[in-house]
C-alpha cells in the first residue's frame, strides 16, 4: 500500500472514528480528521493530524470546506456520523471535484434517516416491523391509539434529530414522557416515534454496497446496550445468520444502495421473529468488532472509492466478543447493576476484545472521563 494516499475522515470524537483511524493507518494510509484535537481520534497516535475544525463542517460553511479541499491533496473523504454523511451526500457532486467519497445519493440517505419511511419500506417487502405511531405535537391534544400494547419504546423519528430513548410501561408513563418532549424546544419540533417494545435481543446486519451490489456482509448480536433498554452496543458478539443476512440484503437491494450501512433488527425472544428497527446509512458504533473479525470496512470503503479491487471476506470469525469499557459499559452497569459481574468478567478475560489499546492509550483516558461526565449528566437529568 502506498504511504502517500491521504484520507480525510469526519467526526473525530466518535469511538468508531477512532477504530477506523487505527485500521486505515495500519493499512498504510495517511489519515487526517475533521474535529478537535481533544477528541478520541485527535489523541490517537495513529492519526496524522486534525486538519479541519468541525464547527466549520456544515451547510452554512460548505464553500469554506470546498476551498479547503481544493488546497489539499486528499484522495478520499470518509464520513462517519449521520450528519456528516448527509452533508457529504448533499454536496457530493461538488466534493468529488477534489476527492472521492463512498456515499449514496442524498435522496436515499434521507430516506434511510427517516425511521417511518424505512418501516414502510420493510412492510412493502414483507419484513416485520413493530407497531408504530408518530406523535403530532402541532395539535392541542395528543391523540393516543386506544389499543396500544405496553410497554412501548419512545424514540426520535429521525436519526439526525434523535434524543435519548425511553420506555413506557403504561399510558401514564407515556404521557409523562411525551410532556417532557413537549417541554423541550428541540424535541417539540421533532416528533417522537412510539413503537411496540419487542422483548428480545438486538441484532445488526452490516454491509458495504457498490452501486446496488453487496460486496461485504457482517452480523452481530448485542449483549449489552446503553441505554440498557435499547441503544448503541456496549458489548456484542459476531454471528452469522442466513435469515438476518437475507432480510438486511432485501432492504439494501431495494434501495440500490451504495456505501456502508447498518440494518438494525430486534428478535422476539419468544417467536424468534426479526423486526426491523431502523436503517442507518453510515458506519456504526460497533465497527471495532467487524475489524477485529478481519472485516475491515473502512479500508474496503476507501478502496472502493479508489476503484481498487476488493477481496470479500466470505467466512469471518464468529463468536468473537467485543466490548467498549469506557463507551457505555459504566452507564450500563449503573442502569443495570446485575450486569456488573459480567462486565468485570469480560474486562478481565483476555479473549474478550476491547478498544483499549496499550499501544494507543490516550484515547482511553479521554473516553473514561467523557463516560463519567455522561453518566453524571444523565443522573442529574433524571433527578430534575
C-alpha positions as a printed Julia matrix, in Angstrom:
384×3 Matrix{Float64}:
   0.0     0.0    0.0
   1.4     3.39  -0.96
   2.01    5.6    2.06
   1.2     8.71   0.02
  -2.57    8.18  -0.13
  -4.23   10.73   2.15
  -7.65   10.15   3.69
  -9.85   12.73   5.41
 -12.26   11.31   7.98
 -15.05   13.1    9.88
 -16.3    13.11  13.49
 -13.02   12.79  15.38
 -14.7    12.18  18.74
 -16.73    9.1   17.79
 -15.49    5.75  19.08
 -15.95    4.16  15.65
 -13.99    7.0   14.05
 -11.12    6.03  16.33
 -11.49    2.42  15.19
 -11.48    3.49  11.54
  -8.42    5.72  12.02
  -6.46    2.93  13.65
  -7.41    0.47  10.92
  -6.72    2.81   8.0
  -3.4     3.88   9.45
  -2.31    0.27   9.93
  -3.33   -0.36   6.31
  -0.79    2.26   5.22
  -2.94    5.34   4.64
  -2.18    8.82   5.95
  -5.29    9.79   7.92
  -6.38   13.31   8.85
  -9.61   14.13  10.66
 -12.29   16.78  10.96
 -12.83   17.66  14.6
 -10.95   18.89  17.63
  -7.5    17.99  18.94
  -9.0    16.96  22.28
 -11.01   14.07  20.84
 -10.74   10.28  20.67
  -9.15   10.22  17.22
  -7.35   13.51  17.82
  -5.4    11.96  20.7
  -4.58    8.76  18.83
  -1.02    8.1   17.72
  -2.47    6.66  14.51
  -3.93    9.99  13.34
  -1.7    12.23  11.25
  -3.46   15.47  12.21
  -6.7    17.29  12.95
  -6.92   19.14   9.66
 -10.27   20.96   9.8
 -12.47   22.41  12.53
 -15.78   20.56  12.83
 -17.52   23.85  13.71
 -16.99   24.83  10.06
 -18.16   21.5    8.69
 -21.8    22.24   7.96
 -24.07   23.52   5.21
 -23.51   27.16   6.15
 -19.75   26.81   5.65
 -19.69   24.46   2.66
 -17.84   26.97   0.47
 -15.04   27.24   3.03
 -14.83   23.46   3.2
 -14.66   23.16  -0.59
 -11.88   25.77  -0.63
 -10.07   23.7    1.99
 -10.34   20.56  -0.15
  -9.17   22.46  -3.24
  -5.93   23.35  -1.46
  -5.26   19.87  -0.12
  -4.43   16.55  -1.73
  -6.91   14.14  -0.16
  -7.95   11.24  -2.32
 -10.92   10.08  -0.23
 -13.31   11.78   2.19
 -14.8     9.19   4.54
 -17.82   10.47   6.53
 -18.7     8.63   9.74
 -21.7    10.17  11.56
 -25.22   10.71  10.24
 -24.91   14.49   9.92
 -21.6    14.14   8.1
 -22.93   11.51   5.72
 -25.93   13.68   4.9
 -23.79   16.77   4.32
 -21.35   14.9    2.08
 -24.19   13.22   0.17
 -25.91   16.56  -0.41
 -22.76   18.16  -1.81
 -21.25   15.01  -3.29
 -21.01   16.44  -6.81
 -19.06   19.49  -5.6
 -16.87   17.47  -3.21
 -15.91   14.94  -5.88
 -14.23   17.68  -7.9
 -11.45   17.4   -5.32
 -11.65   13.89  -3.84
 -13.75   10.75  -3.9
 -16.29    9.71  -1.3
 -18.14    6.36  -0.93
 -21.64    7.61  -0.1
 -25.04    7.13  -1.69
 -27.3     9.78  -3.21
 -28.84   12.34  -0.85
 -32.38   11.11  -1.61
 -31.5     7.6   -0.44
 -29.62    8.86   2.61
 -32.62   10.99   3.63
 -34.93    8.03   3.08
 -32.91    5.91   5.5
 -32.64    8.64   8.11
 -36.45    8.8    8.31
 -37.45    5.87  10.52
 -41.09    5.97   9.43
 -40.16    5.64   5.75
 -37.85    2.72   6.4
 -40.6     0.96   8.35
 -42.95    1.49   5.4
 -40.31    0.04   3.05
 -39.94   -3.02   5.28
 -43.7    -3.58   5.29
 -43.8    -3.41   1.49
 -41.13   -6.13   1.38
 -42.92   -8.39   3.86
 -40.47   -7.68   6.69
 -41.95   -7.37  10.18
 -41.82   -4.03  11.99
 -43.06   -3.1   15.49
 -46.45   -1.42  15.67
 -45.62    2.27  15.38
 -47.31    5.59  15.98
 -45.92    9.06  15.26
 -46.94   11.84  17.66
 -48.12   15.15  16.22
 -47.22   17.99  18.59
 -48.87   20.57  16.33
 -52.27   19.54  17.7
 -53.52   20.9   21.02
 -54.25   17.43  22.33
 -52.09   14.36  21.84
 -54.21   11.53  20.47
 -53.02    8.08  21.54
 -54.25    4.84  19.97
 -56.93    3.23  22.12
 -55.5    -0.28  21.82
 -51.8     0.42  22.31
 -49.93   -2.53  23.79
 -47.48   -1.73  26.57
 -44.59   -1.45  27.15
 -43.75    0.93  24.3
 -40.49    2.43  23.13
 -40.29    6.2   22.56
 -37.53    7.48  20.28
 -36.83   10.15  17.7
 -38.42    9.59  14.3
 -35.31   10.85  12.51
 -31.72    9.7   13.02
 -30.26   13.22  12.99
 -32.86   14.73  15.33
 -32.89   11.88  17.81
 -32.68   12.07  21.6
 -32.23    9.51  24.36
 -34.94    6.81  24.0
 -37.4     6.0   26.79
 -39.67    3.12  27.64
 -43.22    3.49  28.98
 -44.87    0.62  30.83
 -48.33    2.17  30.77
 -50.31    5.14  29.46
 -49.49    7.31  32.48
 -45.75    6.89  31.93
 -46.15    7.51  28.2
 -48.0    10.8   28.74
 -45.3    11.88  31.2
 -42.55   11.13  28.65
 -44.39   12.98  25.89
 -44.88   16.01  28.13
 -41.12   16.14  28.64
 -40.7    16.09  24.86
 -43.16   18.96  24.55
 -41.33   20.99  27.18
 -38.06   20.59  25.29
 -37.95   23.16  22.47
 -35.72   20.99  20.26
 -37.72   17.8   20.79
 -41.04   19.63  20.33
 -40.03   20.45  16.75
 -39.12   16.81  16.03
 -41.97   14.42  16.75
 -41.2    11.17  18.56
 -41.97    7.72  17.25
 -43.81    5.39  19.61
 -43.15    1.72  18.93
 -44.26   -1.56  20.41
 -41.38   -2.81  22.56
 -40.05   -6.11  21.23
 -38.88   -8.28  24.11
 -35.62   -9.83  22.98
 -32.12   -9.01  21.78
 -30.81   -6.54  19.23
 -29.11   -7.78  16.06
 -27.26   -5.92  13.36
 -26.62   -6.59   9.69
 -23.77   -4.51   8.28
 -22.74   -4.22   4.66
 -20.69   -2.47   2.03
 -22.51   -2.0   -1.27
 -21.25   -0.85  -4.64
 -23.92    0.6   -6.93
 -26.64   -1.73  -5.68
 -24.48   -4.85  -5.31
 -23.43   -6.28  -1.96
 -19.65   -6.5   -1.61
 -19.27   -7.49   2.05
 -21.56   -8.53   4.91
 -21.14   -8.85   8.66
 -23.52   -9.56  11.55
 -23.57   -9.27  15.31
 -25.79   -9.83  18.32
 -25.92   -7.22  21.06
 -25.06   -8.46  24.54
 -25.31   -5.15  26.38
 -26.54   -1.69  25.35
 -26.6     1.85  26.65
 -29.28    2.84  27.47
 -29.92   -0.68  28.73
 -33.46   -0.63  27.28
 -32.08   -0.16  23.77
 -29.21    1.87  22.39
 -25.69    1.56  20.98
 -23.82   -1.65  21.76
 -21.51   -1.68  24.75
 -20.83   -5.38  24.25
 -21.55   -7.52  21.18
 -20.59  -10.84  19.62
 -20.04  -11.7   15.96
 -22.55  -14.13  14.45
 -23.66  -15.48  11.09
 -27.35  -15.95  10.4
 -28.74  -16.63   6.92
 -32.17  -15.2    7.75
 -30.72  -11.99   9.19
 -28.49  -11.55   6.14
 -31.4   -12.18   3.78
 -33.58   -9.56   5.49
 -30.81   -6.96   5.56
 -29.89   -7.51   1.94
 -33.52   -7.38   0.83
 -33.8    -3.84   2.23
 -30.48   -2.56   0.87
 -31.09   -4.22  -2.51
 -34.43   -2.43  -2.73
 -32.66    0.88  -2.09
 -29.98    0.06  -4.7
 -27.55    1.1   -2.01
 -24.01    2.42  -2.37
 -21.55    2.64   0.52
 -21.76    1.25   4.04
 -24.97    0.75   6.01
 -26.29   -0.84   9.16
 -29.69   -2.52   9.3
 -30.82   -2.89  12.9
 -33.24   -5.59  13.98
 -34.68   -6.87  17.22
 -35.55  -10.54  17.52
 -38.58  -11.53  19.58
 -37.38  -13.77  22.39
 -40.5   -15.95  22.14
 -41.21  -16.27  18.43
 -37.61  -15.71  17.19
 -39.03  -13.38  14.53
 -36.88  -10.45  13.38
 -38.35   -6.93  13.48
 -36.75   -4.03  11.65
 -35.87   -1.13  13.93
 -34.03    1.19  11.54
 -31.58    1.54   8.67
 -28.52    3.68   9.33
 -26.81    4.91   6.12
 -23.43    5.2    7.79
 -20.73    3.49   9.81
 -21.97    2.01  13.1
 -20.82    2.26  16.71
 -19.67   -1.38  16.94
 -17.38   -1.09  13.89
 -14.43   -2.29  16.01
 -15.97   -5.76  16.24
 -16.1    -6.25  12.47
 -12.49   -5.06  12.15
 -11.42   -7.45  14.94
 -13.02  -10.3   12.95
 -11.0    -9.4    9.85
 -13.74   -7.45   8.07
 -12.07   -4.07   7.61
 -14.98   -1.98   6.37
 -13.13    1.4    6.45
 -10.28    0.12   4.26
 -12.74   -1.64   1.96
 -14.81    1.54   1.6
 -11.71    3.6    0.8
 -10.51    1.05  -1.75
 -13.96    1.0   -3.34
 -13.85    4.78  -3.67
 -10.41    4.45  -5.3
 -11.75    1.81  -7.74
  -9.35   -0.75  -6.31
 -10.16   -4.45  -6.22
 -11.83   -5.64  -3.02
 -11.48   -9.25  -1.94
 -14.57  -10.09   0.17
 -14.16  -11.99   3.43
 -16.54  -14.88   2.84
 -16.04  -16.55   6.23
 -15.23  -14.17   9.04
 -14.61  -15.28  12.61
 -17.83  -15.85  14.56
 -18.18  -15.96  18.33
 -15.8   -13.04  18.83
 -16.89  -10.96  21.8
 -16.04   -7.25  21.91
 -16.84   -4.58  24.47
 -16.24   -0.87  24.95
 -15.38   -0.46  28.67
 -15.46    3.36  28.7
 -18.04    3.88  25.95
 -21.26    2.79  27.61
 -20.32   -0.11  29.88
 -20.14    2.1   33.0
 -23.51    3.65  32.15
 -24.98    0.19  31.54
 -23.66   -1.02  34.91
 -25.32    1.88  36.74
 -28.64    1.28  34.96
 -28.43   -2.48  35.35
 -26.27   -3.4   38.39
 -26.91   -7.11  37.84
 -24.65   -6.85  34.77
 -21.6    -5.75  36.81
 -20.22   -9.3   37.3
 -20.47   -9.97  33.55
 -18.79   -6.66  32.71
 -15.93   -7.32  35.15
 -15.54  -10.87  33.83
 -15.27   -9.56  30.26
 -12.83   -6.85  31.33
 -10.51   -9.44  32.88
 -10.9   -12.02  30.09
  -8.07  -11.73  27.52
 -10.27  -13.46  24.92
 -12.8   -10.61  25.02
 -11.58   -7.84  22.73
 -11.89   -4.14  23.51
 -10.92   -0.74  22.12
  -8.44   -0.19  24.97
  -5.06   -0.37  23.24
  -1.8    -0.35  25.19
  -0.09    0.97  22.07
  -2.58    3.87  21.89
  -3.57    4.75  25.48
  -4.51    8.44  25.34
  -7.96    7.95  23.72
  -8.86    5.56  26.57
  -8.16    8.2   29.22
 -10.34   10.72  27.4
 -13.05    8.12  26.87
 -13.11    7.33  30.61
 -13.58   10.95  31.67
 -16.23   11.53  28.98
 -18.13    8.46  30.17
 -18.11    9.69  33.77
 -19.37   13.08  32.6
 -22.18   11.49  30.55
 -23.28    9.33  33.46
 -23.29   12.29  35.86
 -25.3    14.41  33.45
 -27.85   11.63  32.85
 -28.32   11.11  36.58
 -28.78   14.85  37.08
 -31.44   14.98  34.35
 -33.36   12.14  35.98
 -33.39   13.96  39.3
 -34.9    17.08  37.76
